[in-house]
Amino acid sequence: MGPPADDAGPGGADRRHMGHALRLGERNLGATGDNPAVGCVIVAERRGASLVVGRGWTAEGGRPHAERIALERAGDAARGATAYVTLEPCAHHGKTPPCADALVEAGVARVVSAMEDPDPRVAGRGHAILRAAGIAVEVGLLGDAARRSHAGFVSRITRARPHVLVKLAVSADGKIAAREGEATAITGEAARARTHLMRARSDAIMVGRRTAEIDDPLLTCRLPGLEHRSPVRVVMAANAGLDPASRLVRSARDVALWVAVADDAPGAACSALSGAGAEIVPCPRDEKGALSLPAVLTALADRGIGRLMVEGGAALAGAVVAQGFADEVALFTAPASLGPDGVDALGGVALETVTASQDFALLEEERYGEDRLALYGRQ
C-alpha cells in the first residue's frame, strides 16, 4: 500500500520524506477509531544535511495525533524545520487543541501536506492557520497514495459509508466451497496470514448469518503480537438468528460483536444476543425483505467504521459487488479446482464482474506459496 520509493530528481527528498510519513501512518490502520491514521516526519537542515528529528503516527485509539507525537520527539529541533504530514493538520478543538496550532507554536518553517482534510471542521482551515503564521505550505505531494491510505476516513466523511474491501478465497474454477453448506479450506497458511493482516488493518469485518452458522468463525486477528488489533465483528442477521452457542457470541465480551438486525427482528432473540455482550444494530429491510445494505453501511459509518472488510459468504459478497459498494476486492486464488458442485464465489454475480470489468483495475499482485493474491480497485 506504500507510495513510490523513488527519490531521484527535483523534489525527490520531499517525496522520500512523505513516503516515510505514509508508511508510518499505515502502522495503525484499523486501530485509530474514528480518527484518520496519519503519519508525520519532521526534517531539519543541519550542516548541509537533512536530518529526521521527529517521527509520529496517530496512536491506537486515535490520540495523540501524529503531529503532536512527532513534535514532542523533535523538541527544539522542530524550530525552522519542515513537517511532512499525510493529511492536513486539524484545525478544530476536540479532545485536544488543533495540531495546526501546535505546529505554529513549535516554530516549523514549512509544512508539506499530502492532501486536504475533507472533514468540514477542517477543510483547508488547518492550512490557512499555518499560512497566516507565515509558514510555507505545500499541498498534494503523493496525494493519490495518501487518498488510498486515508480511504476509510474519506469515505466515512464524504459518502457516509465505510470504504469496503471484499475478500474472496477461491479455487482455480472460482468456487468458495466444495458444496453448499460445507466449510472448505481454500488457501494455504501464508495466504491466511495475509488475510489476518487485512483484518488487523480494518475497523470492522462483516459476514452473513449463514457463513457464521456454517463456518462458526471467530473473525479475529491471530497474528502474533497483533491479537489486540482484531476488528469489530459484524454479522448480518435480519431476524437475529445467531446461535448463542457460536464462537462469535461466546467471545462477544472479549472482542466487539455487532449484529445487524431488521427493525422488526424478534425482541427475545435480540435480548439474548445483547445479554451475551453483542451490540444490536437495527436497520430497515429492503424491498426483498433482506437487510438494506445501504442502511447497514450508513449505520456502521455512524458508529465510526471507516474500513470494512467483507469476508462472506457468497450472497453477501455478491450483493456488495452488485450494488456498487465494493471499493476494493482482494481475490486469493488457489491452484486446485472444486468442480461443478462447488459454490460460486459471488453467488449469482459473475466473478468477471470484478476481474474483467472496466469498473475495476488491477492494483497489485502477490504470491503466497501456491496461492495468488490479486487486488482490484474500483475506478
C-alpha positions as a Markdown table, in Angstrom:
| # | Residue | x | y | z |
|---|---|---|---|---|
| 1 | Met | 0.0 | 0.0 | 0.0 |
| 2 | Gly | 3.0 | 2.2 | 0.3 |
| 3 | Pro | 3.9 | 5.1 | -2.0 |
| 4 | Pro | 6.6 | 5.1 | -4.7 |
| 5 | Ala | 10.1 | 5.0 | -3.1 |
| 6 | Asp | 12.0 | 6.7 | -5.9 |
| 7 | Asp | 13.5 | 10.0 | -4.6 |
| 8 | Ala | 15.5 | 10.9 | -7.7 |
| 9 | Gly | 15.1 | 14.2 | -9.5 |
| 10 | Pro | 13.6 | 17.5 | -8.3 |
| 11 | Gly | 11.6 | 17.2 | -5.2 |
| 12 | Gly | 13.0 | 13.7 | -4.6 |
| 13 | Ala | 13.8 | 14.3 | -1.0 |
| 14 | Asp | 10.3 | 15.6 | -0.3 |
| 15 | Arg | 8.9 | 12.5 | -1.9 |
| 16 | Arg | 11.1 | 10.3 | 0.2 |
| 17 | His | 10.1 | 12.0 | 3.4 |
| 18 | Met | 6.4 | 12.0 | 2.5 |
| 19 | Gly | 6.7 | 8.3 | 1.6 |
| 20 | His | 8.2 | 7.7 | 5.1 |
| 21 | Ala | 5.3 | 9.6 | 6.7 |
| 22 | Leu | 2.8 | 7.5 | 4.8 |
| 23 | Arg | 4.4 | 4.2 | 5.8 |
| 24 | Leu | 4.4 | 5.4 | 9.4 |
| 25 | Gly | 0.7 | 6.4 | 9.3 |
| 26 | Glu | -0.3 | 3.0 | 8.0 |
| 27 | Arg | 1.2 | 1.2 | 11.0 |
| 28 | Asn | -2.0 | 1.9 | 12.9 |
| 29 | Leu | -4.6 | 1.5 | 10.1 |
| 30 | Gly | -7.7 | -0.1 | 11.7 |
| 31 | Ala | -6.7 | 1.0 | 15.2 |
| 32 | Thr | -7.3 | 4.7 | 15.4 |
| 33 | Gly | -11.0 | 4.7 | 15.9 |
| 34 | Asp | -12.9 | 7.4 | 14.0 |
| 35 | Asn | -9.7 | 9.4 | 13.5 |
| 36 | Pro | -7.5 | 9.0 | 10.4 |
| 37 | Ala | -4.3 | 7.1 | 10.6 |
| 38 | Val | -1.9 | 10.0 | 9.9 |
| 39 | Gly | 1.9 | 9.9 | 9.7 |
| 40 | Cys | 4.3 | 12.8 | 10.3 |
| 41 | Val | 8.0 | 13.3 | 9.8 |
| 42 | Ile | 9.9 | 16.4 | 10.8 |
| 43 | Val | 13.1 | 17.1 | 9.0 |
| 44 | Ala | 15.7 | 19.7 | 9.9 |
| 45 | Glu | 18.7 | 21.0 | 8.0 |
| 46 | Arg | 22.0 | 20.6 | 9.9 |
| 47 | Arg | 25.3 | 21.5 | 8.3 |
| 48 | Gly | 24.0 | 20.9 | 4.8 |
| 49 | Ala | 22.4 | 17.6 | 5.6 |
| 50 | Ser | 18.7 | 16.8 | 6.1 |
| 51 | Leu | 18.1 | 15.0 | 9.4 |
| 52 | Val | 14.9 | 13.4 | 10.6 |
| 53 | Val | 14.4 | 14.9 | 14.1 |
| 54 | Gly | 10.9 | 13.7 | 14.8 |
| 55 | Arg | 8.5 | 10.9 | 13.7 |
| 56 | Gly | 5.0 | 10.2 | 14.7 |
| 57 | Trp | 1.9 | 8.3 | 13.7 |
| 58 | Thr | -1.6 | 8.5 | 15.2 |
| 59 | Ala | -1.7 | 6.4 | 18.3 |
| 60 | Glu | -4.1 | 3.5 | 18.8 |
| 61 | Gly | -7.5 | 4.8 | 19.8 |
| 62 | Gly | -6.9 | 8.0 | 17.8 |
| 63 | Arg | -4.8 | 10.1 | 20.2 |
| 64 | Pro | -2.3 | 11.6 | 20.4 |
| 65 | His | -2.3 | 12.7 | 16.8 |
| 66 | Ala | 0.8 | 12.1 | 14.6 |
| 67 | Glu | 1.9 | 15.8 | 14.6 |
| 68 | Arg | 2.0 | 16.1 | 18.4 |
| 69 | Ile | 4.0 | 12.9 | 18.8 |
| 70 | Ala | 6.5 | 14.0 | 16.1 |
| 71 | Leu | 6.8 | 17.5 | 17.6 |
| 72 | Glu | 7.4 | 16.1 | 21.1 |
| 73 | Arg | 10.1 | 13.8 | 19.8 |
| 74 | Ala | 11.7 | 16.7 | 17.8 |
| 75 | Gly | 11.7 | 19.1 | 20.7 |
| 76 | Asp | 13.6 | 22.4 | 20.0 |
| 77 | Ala | 14.9 | 20.9 | 16.7 |
| 78 | Ala | 11.4 | 21.5 | 15.2 |
| 79 | Arg | 12.1 | 25.2 | 15.0 |
| 80 | Gly | 12.8 | 26.1 | 11.4 |
| 81 | Ala | 12.3 | 22.5 | 10.2 |
| 82 | Thr | 9.9 | 21.0 | 7.6 |
| 83 | Ala | 7.0 | 18.9 | 8.7 |
| 84 | Tyr | 5.7 | 16.2 | 6.3 |
| 85 | Val | 2.1 | 15.3 | 7.1 |
| 86 | Thr | -0.1 | 12.8 | 5.3 |
| 87 | Leu | -3.3 | 14.8 | 5.9 |
| 88 | Glu | -3.9 | 18.4 | 6.6 |
| 89 | Pro | -3.3 | 19.2 | 10.3 |
| 90 | Cys | -6.6 | 19.5 | 12.2 |
| 91 | Ala | -7.9 | 23.0 | 12.9 |
| 92 | His | -10.7 | 22.3 | 15.4 |
| 93 | His | -10.8 | 22.0 | 19.1 |
| 94 | Gly | -11.8 | 18.4 | 20.1 |
| 95 | Lys | -10.4 | 16.4 | 23.0 |
| 96 | Thr | -7.0 | 18.1 | 22.2 |
| 97 | Pro | -6.1 | 21.5 | 20.7 |
| 98 | Pro | -5.6 | 21.8 | 16.9 |
| 99 | Cys | -2.4 | 20.3 | 15.5 |
| 100 | Ala | -2.1 | 23.3 | 13.2 |
| 101 | Asp | -1.6 | 25.5 | 16.3 |
| 102 | Ala | 0.9 | 23.0 | 17.7 |
| 103 | Leu | 3.0 | 23.3 | 14.5 |
| 104 | Val | 2.8 | 27.1 | 14.7 |
| 105 | Glu | 3.9 | 27.1 | 18.3 |
| 106 | Ala | 6.8 | 24.7 | 17.6 |
| 107 | Gly | 8.1 | 27.2 | 15.0 |
| 108 | Val | 8.3 | 25.0 | 12.0 |
| 109 | Ala | 9.1 | 26.9 | 8.8 |
| 110 | Arg | 7.4 | 24.7 | 6.2 |
| 111 | Val | 4.7 | 22.1 | 6.1 |
| 112 | Val | 4.3 | 19.7 | 3.2 |
| 113 | Ser | 0.8 | 18.1 | 3.3 |
| 114 | Ala | -0.3 | 15.2 | 1.2 |
| 115 | Met | -3.9 | 16.2 | 1.0 |
| 116 | Glu | -6.6 | 18.5 | 2.3 |
| 117 | Asp | -8.8 | 17.1 | 5.1 |
| 118 | Pro | -12.4 | 16.5 | 3.8 |
| 119 | Asp | -13.8 | 16.9 | 7.3 |
| 120 | Pro | -15.9 | 20.1 | 7.2 |
| 121 | Arg | -14.4 | 21.1 | 10.6 |
| 122 | Val | -11.0 | 21.4 | 8.9 |
| 123 | Ala | -11.3 | 21.5 | 5.0 |
| 124 | Gly | -8.5 | 24.0 | 4.4 |
| 125 | Arg | -8.6 | 25.7 | 7.8 |
| 126 | Gly | -5.6 | 23.9 | 9.1 |
| 127 | His | -3.5 | 25.1 | 6.1 |
| 128 | Ala | -4.9 | 28.6 | 6.5 |
| 129 | Ile | -3.8 | 28.8 | 10.1 |
| 130 | Leu | -0.3 | 27.7 | 9.1 |
| 131 | Arg | -0.1 | 30.3 | 6.2 |
| 132 | Ala | -1.4 | 33.1 | 8.5 |
| 133 | Ala | 1.5 | 32.4 | 10.8 |
| 134 | Gly | 4.0 | 32.8 | 7.9 |
| 135 | Ile | 4.6 | 29.1 | 7.4 |
| 136 | Ala | 5.2 | 27.9 | 3.9 |
| 137 | Val | 2.6 | 25.3 | 3.0 |
| 138 | Glu | 2.6 | 22.9 | 0.0 |
| 139 | Val | -0.3 | 20.5 | -0.6 |
| 140 | Gly | -0.7 | 17.5 | -2.8 |
| 141 | Leu | 2.6 | 15.6 | -2.7 |
| 142 | Leu | 1.9 | 11.9 | -3.1 |
| 143 | Gly | -1.8 | 12.8 | -2.9 |
| 144 | Asp | -3.0 | 9.6 | -4.7 |
| 145 | Ala | -1.1 | 7.4 | -2.2 |
| 146 | Ala | -2.5 | 9.5 | 0.7 |
| 147 | Arg | -6.1 | 9.2 | -0.5 |
| 148 | Arg | -5.7 | 5.5 | -0.7 |
| 149 | Ser | -4.1 | 5.4 | 2.8 |
| 150 | His | -7.0 | 7.5 | 4.2 |
| 151 | Ala | -9.7 | 5.9 | 2.1 |
| 152 | Gly | -11.7 | 4.7 | 5.1 |
| 153 | Phe | -11.7 | 8.1 | 6.7 |
| 154 | Val | -12.5 | 9.9 | 3.5 |
| 155 | Ser | -15.3 | 7.6 | 2.6 |
| 156 | Arg | -16.9 | 7.9 | 6.0 |
| 157 | Ile | -16.8 | 11.7 | 5.9 |
| 158 | Thr | -17.8 | 12.2 | 2.2 |
| 159 | Arg | -20.1 | 9.2 | 1.5 |
| 160 | Ala | -21.5 | 8.4 | 4.9 |
| 161 | Arg | -20.4 | 4.8 | 4.5 |
| 162 | Pro | -17.2 | 2.8 | 5.0 |
| 163 | His | -14.6 | 2.0 | 2.4 |
| 164 | Val | -15.4 | -1.6 | 1.6 |
| 165 | Leu | -12.9 | -4.3 | 0.9 |
| 166 | Val | -14.4 | -7.6 | -0.3 |
| 167 | Lys | -12.0 | -10.5 | 0.4 |
| 168 | Leu | -12.5 | -13.8 | -1.5 |
| 169 | Ala | -10.6 | -17.0 | -1.4 |
| 170 | Val | -11.5 | -19.1 | -4.5 |
| 171 | Ser | -10.4 | -22.3 | -6.2 |
| 172 | Ala | -9.0 | -22.2 | -9.7 |
| 173 | Asp | -12.5 | -22.6 | -11.0 |
| 174 | Gly | -13.9 | -19.7 | -9.0 |
| 175 | Lys | -15.6 | -21.6 | -6.1 |
| 176 | Ile | -15.5 | -20.8 | -2.4 |
| 177 | Ala | -16.7 | -24.2 | -1.1 |
| 178 | Ala | -16.9 | -27.7 | -2.4 |
| 179 | Arg | -20.7 | -27.7 | -1.9 |
| 180 | Glu | -23.5 | -25.7 | -0.4 |
| 181 | Gly | -23.4 | -25.7 | 3.4 |
| 182 | Glu | -19.9 | -27.1 | 3.7 |
| 183 | Ala | -16.9 | -25.2 | 5.1 |
| 184 | Thr | -13.9 | -25.7 | 2.8 |
| 185 | Ala | -10.3 | -24.6 | 3.3 |
| 186 | Ile | -9.2 | -23.0 | 0.0 |
| 187 | Thr | -5.8 | -21.3 | 0.6 |
| 188 | Gly | -2.7 | -22.2 | 2.4 |
| 189 | Glu | -1.2 | -20.9 | 5.7 |
| 190 | Ala | 0.7 | -18.0 | 4.1 |
| 191 | Ala | -2.4 | -16.6 | 2.4 |
| 192 | Arg | -4.4 | -17.0 | 5.6 |
| 193 | Ala | -1.7 | -15.0 | 7.5 |
| 194 | Arg | -2.1 | -12.2 | 4.9 |
| 195 | Thr | -5.9 | -12.3 | 5.5 |
| 196 | His | -5.3 | -11.8 | 9.2 |
| 197 | Leu | -3.1 | -8.8 | 8.4 |
| 198 | Met | -6.0 | -7.4 | 6.4 |
| 199 | Arg | -8.2 | -7.9 | 9.4 |
| 200 | Ala | -5.8 | -6.0 | 11.6 |
| 201 | Arg | -5.9 | -3.0 | 9.2 |
| 202 | Ser | -9.7 | -2.9 | 9.1 |
| 203 | Asp | -12.1 | -1.3 | 11.5 |
| 204 | Ala | -14.7 | -4.0 | 11.1 |
| 205 | Ile | -15.2 | -7.3 | 9.4 |
| 206 | Met | -18.6 | -8.5 | 8.1 |
| 207 | Val | -20.1 | -11.9 | 7.3 |
| 208 | Gly | -23.6 | -13.1 | 6.7 |
| 209 | Arg | -25.6 | -15.2 | 9.2 |
| 210 | Arg | -25.3 | -18.3 | 7.0 |
| 211 | Thr | -21.5 | -18.0 | 6.9 |
| 212 | Ala | -21.4 | -17.6 | 10.7 |
| 213 | Glu | -23.6 | -20.7 | 11.0 |
| 214 | Ile | -21.6 | -22.9 | 8.6 |
| 215 | Asp | -18.0 | -21.9 | 9.5 |
| 216 | Asp | -18.5 | -20.9 | 13.2 |
| 217 | Pro | -15.6 | -18.5 | 12.8 |
| 218 | Leu | -14.0 | -16.2 | 15.4 |
| 219 | Leu | -13.1 | -13.5 | 12.8 |
| 220 | Thr | -10.3 | -12.3 | 15.0 |
| 221 | Cys | -6.7 | -11.4 | 14.1 |
| 222 | Arg | -4.4 | -14.2 | 15.2 |
| 223 | Leu | -1.1 | -12.9 | 14.1 |
| 224 | Pro | 1.4 | -13.0 | 17.0 |
| 225 | Gly | 1.6 | -9.6 | 18.6 |
| 226 | Leu | -1.5 | -8.2 | 16.8 |
| 227 | Glu | -4.2 | -10.2 | 18.6 |
| 228 | His | -5.3 | -6.9 | 20.2 |
| 229 | Arg | -5.9 | -5.5 | 16.7 |
| 230 | Ser | -8.9 | -7.6 | 16.0 |
| 231 | Pro | -11.6 | -5.6 | 14.2 |
| 232 | Val | -15.2 | -5.2 | 15.3 |
| 233 | Arg | -17.1 | -8.4 | 14.1 |
| 234 | Val | -20.3 | -7.6 | 12.2 |
| 235 | Val | -22.9 | -10.3 | 11.4 |
| 236 | Met | -25.8 | -9.6 | 9.0 |
| 237 | Ala | -28.7 | -11.5 | 10.7 |
| 238 | Ala | -32.0 | -9.9 | 9.8 |
| 239 | Asn | -34.0 | -12.0 | 12.3 |
| 240 | Ala | -31.3 | -12.0 | 15.0 |
| 241 | Gly | -30.9 | -15.8 | 14.4 |
| 242 | Leu | -27.3 | -16.0 | 15.5 |
| 243 | Asp | -26.6 | -19.1 | 17.7 |
| 244 | Pro | -25.8 | -18.0 | 21.3 |
| 245 | Ala | -23.5 | -21.0 | 21.5 |
| 246 | Ser | -21.4 | -19.9 | 18.5 |
| 247 | Arg | -17.9 | -18.8 | 19.0 |
| 248 | Leu | -18.8 | -15.3 | 17.8 |
| 249 | Val | -21.4 | -14.8 | 20.6 |
| 250 | Arg | -19.4 | -16.6 | 23.2 |
| 251 | Ser | -16.5 | -14.2 | 22.6 |
| 252 | Ala | -18.6 | -11.1 | 22.4 |
| 253 | Arg | -17.4 | -9.8 | 25.7 |
| 254 | Asp | -13.7 | -10.1 | 24.6 |
| 255 | Val | -13.9 | -8.8 | 21.1 |
| 256 | Ala | -16.7 | -6.5 | 19.9 |
| 257 | Leu | -19.6 | -8.2 | 18.1 |
| 258 | Trp | -22.2 | -6.2 | 16.4 |
| 259 | Val | -25.3 | -7.9 | 14.9 |
| 260 | Ala | -27.2 | -6.0 | 12.2 |
| 261 | Val | -30.9 | -7.0 | 12.5 |
| 262 | Ala | -34.1 | -5.8 | 10.9 |
| 263 | Asp | -36.2 | -3.3 | 12.7 |
| 264 | Asp | -38.9 | -6.0 | 13.2 |
| 265 | Ala | -36.5 | -8.7 | 14.5 |
| 266 | Pro | -37.8 | -10.8 | 17.4 |
| 267 | Gly | -37.2 | -8.9 | 20.6 |
| 268 | Ala | -36.4 | -12.1 | 22.6 |
| 269 | Ala | -33.6 | -13.1 | 20.1 |
| 270 | Cys | -32.2 | -9.6 | 20.2 |
| 271 | Ser | -32.2 | -9.5 | 24.0 |
| 272 | Ala | -30.4 | -12.9 | 24.2 |
| 273 | Leu | -27.6 | -11.6 | 22.0 |
| 274 | Ser | -27.3 | -8.3 | 23.8 |
| 275 | Gly | -27.3 | -10.1 | 27.1 |
| 276 | Ala | -24.3 | -12.1 | 25.8 |
| 277 | Gly | -22.4 | -8.9 | 25.1 |
| 278 | Ala | -23.3 | -8.3 | 21.5 |
| 279 | Glu | -24.4 | -4.8 | 20.2 |
| 280 | Ile | -27.6 | -4.8 | 18.2 |
| 281 | Val | -27.7 | -2.6 | 15.2 |
| 282 | Pro | -31.3 | -2.2 | 13.9 |
| 283 | Cys | -31.7 | -1.4 | 10.2 |
| 284 | Pro | -34.6 | -1.4 | 7.8 |
| 285 | Arg | -35.3 | -4.2 | 5.3 |
| 286 | Asp | -35.1 | -3.7 | 1.6 |
| 287 | Glu | -37.8 | -4.4 | -0.9 |
| 288 | Lys | -37.0 | -8.1 | -0.9 |
| 289 | Gly | -37.2 | -8.4 | 2.8 |
| 290 | Ala | -33.5 | -8.7 | 3.4 |
| 291 | Leu | -31.5 | -6.2 | 5.4 |
| 292 | Ser | -30.9 | -3.0 | 3.5 |
| 293 | Leu | -27.2 | -3.0 | 2.7 |
| 294 | Pro | -27.0 | 0.9 | 2.2 |
| 295 | Ala | -28.7 | 1.3 | 5.6 |
| 296 | Val | -26.3 | -1.1 | 7.3 |
| 297 | Leu | -23.3 | 0.6 | 5.8 |
| 298 | Thr | -24.6 | 4.0 | 6.9 |
| 299 | Ala | -25.2 | 2.7 | 10.4 |
| 300 | Leu | -21.6 | 1.4 | 10.6 |
| 301 | Ala | -20.2 | 4.7 | 9.4 |
| 302 | Asp | -22.3 | 6.5 | 12.1 |
| 303 | Arg | -20.6 | 4.3 | 14.6 |
| 304 | Gly | -17.1 | 5.3 | 13.4 |
| 305 | Ile | -16.3 | 2.5 | 11.0 |
| 306 | Gly | -14.2 | 3.7 | 8.1 |
| 307 | Arg | -12.6 | 0.5 | 6.8 |
| 308 | Leu | -14.9 | -2.5 | 6.4 |
| 309 | Met | -13.7 | -5.9 | 5.3 |
| 310 | Val | -16.4 | -8.3 | 3.9 |
| 311 | Glu | -15.4 | -11.9 | 4.2 |
| 312 | Gly | -18.5 | -13.8 | 3.1 |
| 313 | Gly | -20.5 | -15.6 | 2.2 |
| 314 | Ala | -21.3 | -15.7 | -1.5 |
| 315 | Ala | -24.6 | -14.0 | -1.3 |
| 316 | Leu | -23.4 | -11.1 | 0.9 |
| 317 | Ala | -20.2 | -10.6 | -1.2 |
| 318 | Gly | -22.2 | -10.7 | -4.4 |
| 319 | Ala | -24.7 | -8.2 | -3.1 |
| 320 | Val | -21.9 | -5.8 | -2.1 |
| 321 | Val | -20.4 | -6.0 | -5.6 |
| 322 | Ala | -23.7 | -5.9 | -7.5 |
| 323 | Gln | -24.9 | -2.9 | -5.6 |
| 324 | Gly | -21.7 | -1.0 | -6.2 |
| 325 | Phe | -20.4 | -0.9 | -2.7 |
| 326 | Ala | -17.1 | -2.8 | -3.3 |
| 327 | Asp | -14.3 | -0.3 | -3.4 |
| 328 | Glu | -11.6 | -3.0 | -3.4 |
| 329 | Val | -11.6 | -6.7 | -4.0 |
| 330 | Ala | -8.9 | -8.9 | -2.6 |
| 331 | Leu | -9.0 | -12.1 | -4.7 |
| 332 | Phe | -7.0 | -15.1 | -3.4 |
| 333 | Thr | -6.8 | -17.9 | -5.9 |
| 334 | Ala | -5.7 | -21.4 | -5.1 |
| 335 | Pro | -4.4 | -23.8 | -7.8 |
| 336 | Ala | -6.9 | -26.7 | -7.2 |
| 337 | Ser | -10.4 | -26.8 | -8.7 |
| 338 | Leu | -13.5 | -27.8 | -6.8 |
| 339 | Gly | -15.7 | -28.9 | -9.7 |
| 340 | Pro | -19.2 | -28.2 | -10.8 |
| 341 | Asp | -20.8 | -28.8 | -7.4 |
| 342 | Gly | -18.8 | -26.0 | -5.9 |
| 343 | Val | -20.3 | -22.8 | -4.6 |
| 344 | Asp | -19.7 | -19.8 | -6.9 |
| 345 | Ala | -17.7 | -17.0 | -5.2 |
| 346 | Leu | -20.2 | -14.3 | -5.6 |
| 347 | Gly | -23.4 | -16.3 | -5.8 |
| 348 | Gly | -25.4 | -15.2 | -8.8 |
| 349 | Val | -22.9 | -12.5 | -9.7 |
| 350 | Ala | -20.2 | -13.5 | -12.1 |
| 351 | Leu | -16.6 | -13.2 | -10.8 |
| 352 | Glu | -15.8 | -11.5 | -14.1 |
| 353 | Thr | -17.8 | -8.5 | -12.8 |
| 354 | Val | -14.6 | -7.7 | -11.0 |
| 355 | Thr | -11.8 | -9.4 | -12.9 |
| 356 | Ala | -12.8 | -8.5 | -16.4 |
| 357 | Ser | -14.8 | -5.3 | -15.8 |
| 358 | Gln | -13.9 | -1.7 | -16.7 |
| 359 | Asp | -15.2 | -0.8 | -13.3 |
| 360 | Phe | -12.2 | -2.3 | -11.6 |
| 361 | Ala | -8.5 | -2.1 | -12.2 |
| 362 | Leu | -5.8 | -4.5 | -11.0 |
| 363 | Leu | -3.8 | -2.7 | -8.4 |
| 364 | Glu | -1.4 | -5.3 | -7.0 |
| 365 | Glu | -0.4 | -8.9 | -7.4 |
| 366 | Glu | 1.3 | -11.0 | -4.8 |
| 367 | Arg | 2.2 | -14.7 | -4.3 |
| 368 | Tyr | 1.8 | -16.7 | -1.1 |
| 369 | Gly | 3.2 | -20.1 | -1.8 |
| 370 | Glu | 1.0 | -21.7 | -4.5 |
| 371 | Asp | -1.7 | -19.1 | -3.9 |
| 372 | Arg | -2.1 | -15.8 | -5.8 |
| 373 | Leu | -3.5 | -12.6 | -4.5 |
| 374 | Ala | -4.9 | -10.0 | -7.0 |
| 375 | Leu | -6.1 | -6.8 | -5.5 |
| 376 | Tyr | -8.6 | -4.9 | -7.6 |
| 377 | Gly | -9.8 | -1.3 | -7.0 |
| 378 | Arg | -12.9 | 0.4 | -8.3 |
| 379 | Gln | -12.0 | 3.0 | -10.9 |
